[in-house]
Structures are given as structure tokens and as C-alpha cells.
PDB file of C-alpha atoms in Angstrom:
ATOM      1  CA  MET A   1    -117.751   7.955  76.775  1.00 86.00           C
ATOM      2  CA  ALA A   2    -117.940   9.218  73.209  1.00 89.00           C
ATOM      3  CA  THR A   3    -121.354   9.651  71.621  1.00 95.00           C
ATOM      4  CA  VAL A   4    -120.050   8.134  68.379  1.00 97.00           C
ATOM      5  CA  ARG A   5    -118.010   5.055  67.550  1.00 97.00           C
ATOM      6  CA  LEU A   6    -114.317   5.951  67.435  1.00 98.00           C
ATOM      7  CA  VAL A   7    -112.785   5.072  64.074  1.00 98.00           C
ATOM      8  CA  GLU A   8    -109.548   3.160  64.590  1.00 98.00           C
ATOM      9  CA  TYR A   9    -106.860   3.319  61.918  1.00 98.00           C
ATOM     10  CA  GLU A  10    -107.315  -0.304  60.886  1.00 98.00           C
ATOM     11  CA  ASP A  11    -111.082   0.246  60.435  1.00 98.00           C
ATOM     12  CA  ALA A  12    -110.741   3.528  58.540  1.00 98.00           C
ATOM     13  CA  GLY A  13    -111.397   3.995  54.853  1.00 98.00           C
ATOM     14  CA  PRO A  14    -108.796   5.501  52.529  1.00 98.00           C
ATOM     15  CA  GLU A  15    -109.941   9.124  53.007  1.00 98.00           C
ATOM     16  CA  VAL A  16    -109.750   8.885  56.803  1.00 98.00           C
ATOM     17  CA  ARG A  17    -106.442   6.996  56.679  1.00 98.00           C
ATOM     18  CA  ALA A  18    -104.962   9.776  54.530  1.00 98.00           C
ATOM     19  CA  VAL A  19    -105.882  12.356  57.182  1.00 98.00           C
ATOM     20  CA  TYR A  20    -104.637  10.113  59.981  1.00 98.00           C
ATOM     21  CA  ASP A  21    -101.332   9.659  58.118  1.00 98.00           C
ATOM     22  CA  ASP A  22    -101.002  13.438  57.731  1.00 98.00           C
ATOM     23  CA  ILE A  23    -101.765  13.987  61.428  1.00 98.00           C
ATOM     24  CA  MET A  24     -99.112  11.465  62.453  1.00 98.00           C
ATOM     25  CA  ALA A  25     -96.548  12.851  60.003  1.00 98.00           C
ATOM     26  CA  THR A  26     -97.194  16.476  60.989  1.00 97.00           C
ATOM     27  CA  ARG A  27     -97.095  15.709  64.708  1.00 95.00           C
ATOM     28  CA  GLN A  28     -94.259  13.200  64.374  1.00 95.00           C
ATOM     29  CA  SER A  29     -96.363  10.703  66.275  1.00 96.00           C
ATOM     30  CA  ASP A  30     -97.271   7.050  65.821  1.00 97.00           C
ATOM     31  CA  TRP A  31    -100.853   7.272  67.103  1.00 97.00           C
ATOM     32  CA  ILE A  32    -104.143   9.116  66.589  1.00 98.00           C
ATOM     33  CA  ASN A  33    -105.928  10.586  69.583  1.00 97.00           C
ATOM     34  CA  ASN A  34    -109.601  10.059  70.328  1.00 98.00           C
ATOM     35  CA  PHE A  35    -110.649  13.530  69.168  1.00 98.00           C
ATOM     36  CA  TRP A  36    -109.688  12.720  65.591  1.00 98.00           C
ATOM     37  CA  LYS A  37    -111.133   9.205  65.864  1.00 98.00           C
ATOM     38  CA  ALA A  38    -114.498  10.700  66.855  1.00 98.00           C
ATOM     39  CA  LEU A  39    -114.480  13.207  64.002  1.00 98.00           C
ATOM     40  CA  ALA A  40    -113.653  10.420  61.552  1.00 98.00           C
ATOM     41  CA  VAL A  41    -117.287   9.296  61.565  1.00 98.00           C
ATOM     42  CA  ASP A  42    -117.643  12.180  59.079  1.00 98.00           C
ATOM     43  CA  PRO A  43    -114.556  12.164  56.831  1.00 98.00           C
ATOM     44  CA  ALA A  44    -115.286  15.660  55.468  1.00 98.00           C
ATOM     45  CA  LEU A  45    -115.526  17.067  59.009  1.00 98.00           C
ATOM     46  CA  LEU A  46    -112.295  15.297  59.954  1.00 98.00           C
ATOM     47  CA  ARG A  47    -110.398  16.692  56.955  1.00 98.00           C
ATOM     48  CA  ARG A  48    -111.797  20.227  57.313  1.00 98.00           C
ATOM     49  CA  THR A  49    -111.050  20.379  61.037  1.00 98.00           C
ATOM     50  CA  TRP A  50    -107.547  18.937  60.636  1.00 98.00           C
ATOM     51  CA  GLU A  51    -106.691  21.385  57.840  1.00 98.00           C
ATOM     52  CA  SER A  52    -107.902  24.303  59.980  1.00 98.00           C
ATOM     53  CA  VAL A  53    -106.031  23.147  63.082  1.00 98.00           C
ATOM     54  CA  LYS A  54    -102.887  22.523  61.064  1.00 97.00           C
ATOM     55  CA  GLN A  55    -103.047  26.013  59.553  1.00 97.00           C
ATOM     56  CA  VAL A  56    -103.921  27.902  62.749  1.00 98.00           C
ATOM     57  CA  MET A  57    -101.438  26.072  64.981  1.00 97.00           C
ATOM     58  CA  ALA A  58     -98.516  26.347  62.536  1.00 95.00           C
ATOM     59  CA  PRO A  59     -95.728  28.798  63.390  1.00 93.00           C
ATOM     60  CA  GLY A  60     -96.649  32.348  62.478  1.00 97.00           C
ATOM     61  CA  ALA A  61     -96.591  35.698  64.227  1.00 98.00           C
ATOM     62  CA  LEU A  62     -97.095  33.650  67.418  1.00 98.00           C
ATOM     63  CA  ASP A  63     -94.768  30.790  68.234  1.00 96.00           C
ATOM     64  CA  PRO A  64     -96.210  27.265  68.693  1.00 96.00           C
ATOM     65  CA  LEU A  65     -95.793  27.316  72.503  1.00 98.00           C
ATOM     66  CA  THR A  66     -97.759  30.563  72.815  1.00 98.00           C
ATOM     67  CA  LYS A  67    -100.517  29.124  70.617  1.00 98.00           C
ATOM     68  CA  GLU A  68    -100.737  25.996  72.766  1.00 98.00           C
ATOM     69  CA  MET A  69    -100.891  28.093  75.943  1.00 98.00           C
ATOM     70  CA  ILE A  70    -103.708  30.191  74.457  1.00 98.00           C
ATOM     71  CA  TYR A  71    -105.483  26.949  73.551  1.00 98.00           C
ATOM     72  CA  VAL A  72    -105.151  25.769  77.173  1.00 98.00           C
ATOM     73  CA  ALA A  73    -106.506  29.101  78.434  1.00 98.00           C
ATOM     74  CA  VAL A  74    -109.546  29.053  76.153  1.00 98.00           C
ATOM     75  CA  SER A  75    -110.159  25.375  76.917  1.00 98.00           C
ATOM     76  CA  ALA A  76    -110.105  26.122  80.648  1.00 98.00           C
ATOM     77  CA  THR A  77    -112.608  28.937  80.177  1.00 97.00           C
ATOM     78  CA  ASN A  78    -114.836  26.701  78.043  1.00 97.00           C
ATOM     79  CA  GLY A  79    -114.535  23.820  80.525  1.00 97.00           C
ATOM     80  CA  CYS A  80    -113.224  21.295  77.982  1.00 97.00           C
ATOM     81  CA  GLY A  81    -111.283  18.786  80.060  1.00 97.00           C
ATOM     82  CA  TYR A  82    -110.150  16.841  77.014  1.00 97.00           C
ATOM     83  CA  CYS A  83    -108.693  19.951  75.373  1.00 98.00           C
ATOM     84  CA  ILE A  84    -107.135  21.199  78.628  1.00 98.00           C
ATOM     85  CA  ASN A  85    -105.264  17.925  78.988  1.00 98.00           C
ATOM     86  CA  SER A  86    -104.287  17.399  75.359  1.00 97.00           C
ATOM     87  CA  HIS A  87    -103.063  20.970  74.844  1.00 98.00           C
ATOM     88  CA  THR A  88    -101.312  21.054  78.223  1.00 98.00           C
ATOM     89  CA  ALA A  89     -99.402  17.960  77.076  1.00 98.00           C
ATOM     90  CA  ALA A  90     -98.618  19.659  73.753  1.00 97.00           C
ATOM     91  CA  ALA A  91     -97.508  22.851  75.503  1.00 98.00           C
ATOM     92  CA  ARG A  92     -95.303  20.895  77.903  1.00 98.00           C
ATOM     93  CA  ALA A  93     -93.702  19.139  74.926  1.00 97.00           C
ATOM     94  CA  LYS A  94     -92.922  22.605  73.527  1.00 97.00           C
ATOM     95  CA  GLY A  95     -91.349  23.770  76.790  1.00 98.00           C
ATOM     96  CA  MET A  96     -94.128  24.990  79.072  1.00 98.00           C
ATOM     97  CA  THR A  97     -93.165  24.705  82.736  1.00 98.00           C
ATOM     98  CA  ASP A  98     -95.394  24.326  85.792  1.00 98.00           C
ATOM     99  CA  ALA A  99     -94.750  27.993  86.578  1.00 98.00           C
ATOM    100  CA  MET A 100     -95.877  29.017  83.094  1.00 98.00           C
ATOM    101  CA  LEU A 101     -99.052  26.929  83.378  1.00 98.00           C
ATOM    102  CA  ALA A 102     -99.800  28.442  86.783  1.00 98.00           C
ATOM    103  CA  GLU A 103     -99.364  31.934  85.372  1.00 98.00           C
ATOM    104  CA  VAL A 104    -101.623  31.170  82.399  1.00 98.00           C
ATOM    105  CA  MET A 105    -104.301  29.859  84.773  1.00 98.00           C
ATOM    106  CA  ALA A 106    -103.923  32.980  86.948  1.00 98.00           C
ATOM    107  CA  VAL A 107    -104.460  35.174  83.879  1.00 98.00           C
ATOM    108  CA  VAL A 108    -107.467  33.053  82.840  1.00 98.00           C
ATOM    109  CA  GLY A 109    -108.980  33.389  86.308  1.00 98.00           C
ATOM    110  CA  MET A 110    -108.362  37.140  86.445  1.00 98.00           C
ATOM    111  CA  ALA A 111    -109.709  37.714  82.937  1.00 97.00           C
ATOM    112  CA  ASN A 112    -112.857  35.731  83.707  1.00 97.00           C
ATOM    113  CA  GLU A 113    -113.369  37.618  86.976  1.00 97.00           C
ATOM    114  CA  THR A 114    -112.883  41.076  85.479  1.00 98.00           C
ATOM    115  CA  ASN A 115    -114.966  40.178  82.415  1.00 97.00           C
ATOM    116  CA  ARG A 116    -117.852  39.230  84.702  1.00 97.00           C
ATOM    117  CA  LEU A 117    -117.449  42.455  86.696  1.00 98.00           C
ATOM    118  CA  VAL A 118    -117.529  44.539  83.505  1.00 98.00           C
ATOM    119  CA  GLN A 119    -120.616  42.631  82.337  1.00 97.00           C
ATOM    120  CA  GLY A 120    -122.338  42.914  85.700  1.00 98.00           C
ATOM    121  CA  PHE A 121    -121.666  46.630  86.051  1.00 97.00           C
ATOM    122  CA  GLN A 122    -122.301  47.221  82.331  1.00 97.00           C
ATOM    123  CA  VAL A 123    -119.162  49.376  82.136  1.00 97.00           C
ATOM    124  CA  GLU A 124    -119.084  51.555  79.039  1.00 96.00           C
ATOM    125  CA  LEU A 125    -116.039  51.286  76.806  1.00 95.00           C
ATOM    126  CA  ASP A 126    -113.515  54.109  77.039  1.00 92.00           C
ATOM    127  CA  PRO A 127    -113.200  56.002  73.729  1.00 91.00           C
ATOM    128  CA  ALA A 128    -109.433  55.387  73.729  1.00 88.00           C
ATOM    129  CA  PHE A 129    -110.062  51.626  73.677  1.00 90.00           C
ATOM    130  CA  ALA A 130    -112.670  51.779  70.917  1.00 88.00           C
ATOM    131  CA  GLU A 131    -109.987  52.500  68.342  1.00 75.00           C
ATOM    132  CA  GLY A 132    -108.341  49.095  68.398  1.00 71.00           C
ATOM    133  CA  GLY A 133    -106.748  49.519  71.789  1.00 61.00           C
ATOM    134  CA  ARG A 134    -104.422  52.333  70.756  1.00 60.00           C
ATOM    135  CA  ARG A 135    -103.718  54.980  73.381  1.00 57.00           C
ATOM    136  CA  ASP A 136    -101.126  57.188  71.652  1.00 54.00           C
TER     137      ASP A 136
END
């Protein structure tokens, strides 16, 4: 259960409705999910977060499917069930298969395991990696 009252479209003021309209237009959807409804208790937070998400998730050097899969991976690591489910749905809509999701989760699991081993053993960074990962 949310810790704030979700702001439904019909109860929203003009500033929130403008953001909701942009979300629906950008996503080609006819509804607003609960994440945005929760943020709408603070219209400035809603607008700022939506503008950031819209910018970061737009096509760029990474394609939208890759961005959604990264979002799923980070959400899994952070334990955010809401984000895992919403971004898995978005990734599936962009073409992610069950095999792709399984591979992402395998990479997430391996990265978390090896990260913990490095932390536990306090492994010093190799000089070759300290220069931005270049090994030429």
C-alpha cells in the first residue's frame, strides 16, 4: 500500500494533468501507472522525475530495449518489485524474450556474486583497469 494518496487523473490539478497527458502521449498509453500517481502529491517532483526519465530512456547510444533491460537489472539488484515488473513489461513490449530476461538475471546474479567476492577479499584494482578499462 502506498504511503501517500495516489492522485487520479480526474482529481489532478492542471500542472499534474499536463504531466499525465505528456506521459500518456509519450508512451502511447491511455492510463497512468501508480508510480506517477504517487509522485503527483508533489507536482514539482512529478514533473522533474518525468522529464529525467523521458530524457534518459529516450533512444540514444543505447537502444530503448537495452535501456529497459538495464533498468530491470538494476531494479533486481535494488530489490524494487514494482520497477522489476513495470520495466519487464516495458522490455517485453520492446521485444525482450524469456531467454533474454533469463540471461539478464544470470548476469545480475553473477555480477552481484563477483562484486561481493571482490569486496570481501578487498581485491586491489589492476593498473590496466584504472585507466577507464582500456587494455591496449
